[in-house]
GROMACS .gro file of C-alpha atoms in nm:
model
  206
    1MET     CA    1   0.320   4.570   0.578
    2ALA     CA    2   0.463   4.637   0.231
    3GLY     CA    3   0.381   4.385  -0.039
    4LYS     CA    4   0.617   4.188  -0.259
    5VAL     CA    5   0.810   4.301  -0.564
    6PHE     CA    6   0.747   4.063  -0.852
    7PHE     CA    7   0.741   4.026  -1.227
    8SER     CA    8   0.523   3.812  -1.450
    9VAL     CA    9   0.602   3.752  -1.817
   10SER     CA   10   0.542   3.518  -2.108
   11MET     CA   11   0.857   3.344  -2.232
   12SER     CA   12   0.942   3.121  -2.526
   13LEU     CA   13   1.092   2.778  -2.467
   14ASP     CA   14   1.432   2.912  -2.576
   15GLY     CA   15   1.422   3.197  -2.324
   16PHE     CA   16   1.301   3.503  -2.516
   17ILE     CA   17   1.027   3.743  -2.405
   18ALA     CA   18   1.027   3.990  -2.695
   19PRO     CA   19   1.159   4.036  -3.049
   20ALA     CA   20   1.479   4.238  -3.087
   21SER     CA   21   1.309   4.526  -3.269
   22LEU     CA   22   1.017   4.733  -3.144
   23GLY     CA   23   0.892   4.721  -3.502
   24GLU     CA   24   0.837   4.347  -3.465
   25LEU     CA   25   0.604   4.381  -3.168
   26MET     CA   26   0.260   4.254  -3.267
   27GLY     CA   27   0.434   4.042  -3.531
   28ARG     CA   28   0.372   3.669  -3.583
   29GLN     CA   29   0.622   3.540  -3.324
   30TRP     CA   30   0.512   3.781  -3.053
   31MET     CA   31   0.145   3.702  -3.117
   32GLU     CA   32   0.222   3.330  -3.089
   33LEU     CA   33   0.405   3.390  -2.762
   34GLN     CA   34   0.111   3.580  -2.617
   35GLN     CA   35  -0.168   3.376  -2.773
   36TRP     CA   36  -0.258   3.212  -2.442
   37ILE     CA   37  -0.370   3.543  -2.289
   38PHE     CA   38  -0.579   3.696  -2.569
   39PRO     CA   39  -0.881   3.463  -2.527
   40GLN     CA   40  -0.901   3.506  -2.149
   41ARG     CA   41  -1.218   3.667  -2.023
   42PHE     CA   42  -1.048   3.898  -1.772
   43PHE     CA   43  -0.793   4.016  -2.028
   44ARG     CA   44  -1.068   4.091  -2.281
   45GLU     CA   45  -1.272   4.281  -2.023
   46ASN     CA   46  -0.972   4.481  -1.900
   47LEU     CA   47  -0.882   4.598  -2.253
   48HIS     CA   48  -1.247   4.640  -2.356
   49LEU     CA   49  -1.210   4.386  -2.636
   50GLY     CA   50  -1.569   4.269  -2.612
   51GLU     CA   51  -1.779   4.029  -2.410
   52GLY     CA   52  -1.711   3.661  -2.361
   53GLY     CA   53  -1.384   3.480  -2.339
   54GLU     CA   54  -1.239   3.175  -2.171
   55GLU     CA   55  -1.255   3.101  -1.802
   56GLY     CA   56  -1.034   2.859  -1.613
   57ARG     CA   57  -0.692   2.860  -1.451
   58ASP     CA   58  -0.527   3.078  -1.717
   59ASN     CA   59  -0.799   3.337  -1.668
   60ASP     CA   60  -0.767   3.314  -1.289
   61ILE     CA   61  -0.391   3.379  -1.309
   62VAL     CA   62  -0.441   3.687  -1.528
   63ARG     CA   63  -0.698   3.822  -1.282
   64GLU     CA   64  -0.490   3.737  -0.973
   65THR     CA   65  -0.185   3.912  -1.120
   66PHE     CA   66  -0.390   4.225  -1.185
   67GLU     CA   67  -0.557   4.223  -0.843
   68ARG     CA   68  -0.233   4.185  -0.644
   69THR     CA   69  -0.068   4.479  -0.822
   70GLY     CA   70  -0.088   4.814  -0.648
   71ALA     CA   71   0.167   4.990  -0.871
   72SER     CA   72   0.399   4.902  -1.159
   73VAL     CA   73   0.750   4.994  -1.268
   74MET     CA   74   0.864   4.979  -1.630
   75GLY     CA   75   1.151   5.086  -1.849
   76LYS     CA   76   1.137   5.356  -2.114
   77ARG     CA   77   1.156   5.107  -2.401
   78MET     CA   78   0.843   4.929  -2.282
   79PHE     CA   79   0.666   5.258  -2.225
   80ASP     CA   80   0.753   5.382  -2.574
   81ALA     CA   81   0.610   5.064  -2.728
   82GLY     CA   82   0.301   5.069  -2.509
   83GLU     CA   83   0.231   5.437  -2.566
   84ARG     CA   84   0.170   5.348  -2.930
   85MET     CA   85  -0.024   5.025  -2.868
   86TRP     CA   86  -0.226   5.064  -2.548
   87PRO     CA   87  -0.583   5.190  -2.577
   88GLU     CA   88  -0.669   5.532  -2.439
   89GLU     CA   89  -0.770   5.361  -2.115
   90ALA     CA   90  -0.434   5.195  -2.045
   91PRO     CA   91  -0.465   4.846  -1.891
   92PHE     CA   92  -0.291   4.909  -1.557
   93HIS     CA   93  -0.550   5.112  -1.359
   94THR     CA   94  -0.281   5.196  -1.100
   95PRO     CA   95   0.018   5.431  -1.083
   96VAL     CA   96   0.302   5.330  -1.319
   97PHE     CA   97   0.658   5.454  -1.264
   98VAL     CA   98   0.870   5.475  -1.579
   99VAL     CA   99   1.248   5.454  -1.532
  100THR     CA  100   1.390   5.704  -1.779
  101HIS     CA  101   1.648   5.976  -1.836
  102GLU     CA  102   1.374   6.206  -1.964
  103ARG     CA  103   1.207   6.463  -1.743
  104ARG     CA  104   0.836   6.473  -1.810
  105ASP     CA  105   0.520   6.566  -1.624
  106PRO     CA  106   0.291   6.282  -1.510
  107TRP     CA  107   0.064   6.151  -1.783
  108GLU     CA  108  -0.285   6.070  -1.657
  109ARG     CA  109  -0.503   5.834  -1.857
  110PRO     CA  110  -0.871   5.745  -1.818
  111GLY     CA  111  -0.946   5.453  -1.587
  112GLY     CA  112  -0.699   5.524  -1.308
  113THR     CA  113  -0.361   5.483  -1.479
  114THR     CA  114  -0.111   5.764  -1.427
  115PHE     CA  115   0.242   5.734  -1.566
  116HIS     CA  116   0.511   5.899  -1.353
  117PHE     CA  117   0.856   5.950  -1.505
  118VAL     CA  118   1.149   5.885  -1.269
  119ASP     CA  119   1.491   6.007  -1.385
  120ASP     CA  120   1.706   5.916  -1.083
  121GLY     CA  121   1.731   5.538  -1.106
  122ILE     CA  122   1.562   5.207  -1.029
  123GLY     CA  123   1.581   5.250  -0.650
  124PRO     CA  124   1.383   5.575  -0.632
  125ALA     CA  125   1.133   5.438  -0.887
  126LEU     CA  126   1.072   5.133  -0.666
  127ASP     CA  127   1.048   5.347  -0.351
  128ARG     CA  128   0.777   5.558  -0.512
  129ALA     CA  129   0.597   5.249  -0.640
  130ARG     CA  130   0.602   5.087  -0.295
  131GLU     CA  131   0.455   5.400  -0.141
  132ALA     CA  132   0.182   5.413  -0.404
  133ALA     CA  133   0.104   5.042  -0.376
  134GLY     CA  134   0.049   5.045   0.001
  135ASP     CA  135   0.002   4.687   0.120
  136ARG     CA  136  -0.037   4.552  -0.233
  137ASP     CA  137   0.247   4.427  -0.452
  138VAL     CA  138   0.469   4.613  -0.696
  139ARG     CA  139   0.502   4.461  -1.041
  140ILE     CA  140   0.815   4.516  -1.247
  141ALA     CA  141   0.628   4.521  -1.575
  142GLY     CA  142   0.928   4.514  -1.807
  143GLY     CA  143   1.102   4.507  -2.036
  144ALA     CA  144   1.376   4.251  -1.989
  145GLU     CA  145   1.655   4.502  -1.923
  146THR     CA  146   1.458   4.670  -1.646
  147ILE     CA  147   1.358   4.337  -1.492
  148LEU     CA  148   1.721   4.227  -1.498
  149GLN     CA  149   1.839   4.543  -1.324
  150TYR     CA  150   1.598   4.476  -1.038
  151VAL     CA  151   1.692   4.106  -1.019
  152ASN     CA  152   2.066   4.181  -1.012
  153ALA     CA  153   2.011   4.448  -0.747
  154GLY     CA  154   1.841   4.192  -0.522
  155LEU     CA  155   1.512   4.381  -0.530
  156VAL     CA  156   1.279   4.111  -0.669
  157ASP     CA  157   1.101   3.877  -0.426
  158GLU     CA  158   0.917   3.651  -0.667
  159PHE     CA  159   0.846   3.598  -1.035
  160SER     CA  160   0.617   3.399  -1.261
  161ILE     CA  161   0.675   3.284  -1.616
  162ALA     CA  162   0.409   3.165  -1.859
  163LEU     CA  163   0.625   2.924  -2.059
  164SER     CA  164   0.484   2.914  -2.410
  165PRO     CA  165   0.544   2.632  -2.664
  166VAL     CA  166   0.707   2.873  -2.909
  167LEU     CA  167   1.067   2.907  -3.033
  168PHE     CA  168   1.206   3.250  -3.119
  169GLY     CA  169   1.566   3.175  -3.215
  170SER     CA  170   1.663   3.537  -3.151
  171GLY     CA  171   1.533   3.843  -2.974
  172ILE     CA  172   1.549   3.968  -2.616
  173ARG     CA  173   1.630   3.701  -2.358
  174LEU     CA  174   1.482   3.740  -2.012
  175PHE     CA  175   1.797   3.645  -1.820
  176GLU     CA  176   2.068   3.771  -2.057
  177GLY     CA  177   2.333   3.917  -1.826
  178VAL     CA  178   2.190   3.787  -1.498
  179ASP     CA  179   2.437   3.784  -1.206
  180ALA     CA  180   2.389   3.412  -1.141
  181ALA     CA  181   2.654   3.411  -0.867
  182ARG     CA  182   2.428   3.632  -0.654
  183VAL     CA  183   2.080   3.501  -0.736
  184ALA     CA  184   1.922   3.177  -0.611
  185LEU     CA  185   1.572   3.051  -0.691
  186GLU     CA  186   1.326   2.834  -0.501
  187PRO     CA  187   1.037   2.672  -0.690
  188VAL     CA  188   0.693   2.766  -0.561
  189ARG     CA  189   0.451   2.632  -0.818
  190ALA     CA  190   0.429   2.468  -1.161
  191GLU     CA  191   0.086   2.468  -1.322
  192PRO     CA  192   0.035   2.331  -1.673
  193SER     CA  193  -0.261   2.451  -1.877
  194PRO     CA  194  -0.369   2.357  -2.229
  195ARG     CA  195  -0.179   2.661  -2.366
  196VAL     CA  196   0.124   2.730  -2.140
  197THR     CA  197   0.300   2.615  -1.824
  198HIS     CA  198   0.295   2.865  -1.538
  199LEU     CA  199   0.613   2.860  -1.329
  200THR     CA  200   0.656   3.059  -1.006
  201TYR     CA  201   0.978   3.107  -0.809
  202THR     CA  202   1.089   3.301  -0.506
  203VAL     CA  203   1.421   3.485  -0.535
  204ARG     CA  204   1.683   3.499  -0.259
  205PRO     CA  205   2.050   3.593  -0.234
  206ARG     CA  206   2.293   3.312  -0.312
   0.00000   0.00000   0.00000
C-alpha cells in the first residue's frame, strides 16, 4: 500500500517559514527559527557535523521524519538554495523530484540522493515520487509555494509544524494563499519540547 504524502517544517509564531530573500537564508532570523534542530544528534550525524549532540523527543522526531520518507518533492527555489548550501553528500539519501520548468538530466550525489527534474507539473512529480517511495511516505520538502500547491490540490494527507518561539514580521508565510474553503484539518498530536512545540494535523476536504 502506498504511504502518505506529508510535509514537515519549522514555523515562526507569526506564520513564516523562510525569509523573503534567498540571500537572507542562513541569516540571524532563519538560524533562530531552526536553532532547535542543529543540536540534535541525528541531524548532526546525517549532515556529518561531528559526533555528539542532544537526544530526546526532538531528536526522535527528526529521525522518525527521515526514516518514514521514501522520496521527496521540492520546488525549484528550494533546490536552488540547497544546491549552494547542502554538503556534497546531500541530506536526503533518497530520490528527490524537483518541480521546475527547466529540463535537466538527473543529478546524482554521494550517499543515495538523486535529484530528478520534473517539468510537467506537481501531479507527475508526485506520481514519480510515490513510485520511488514504494510503501514509505512522500515528503513535500518545500518551499512554501510548492507545499501550498499540493495542499490546495488536495494531495497532502498530513503535516507537522515545529512551532518556534521566534517572530519574523515579514518573509514567506506557510499558508499565504491557502484555499481555506476546501481544506479542513484534524489535530493529531501536540508535543511541547524545551525548544519548540511540535504540531501534527491530518488534512481532509472540507
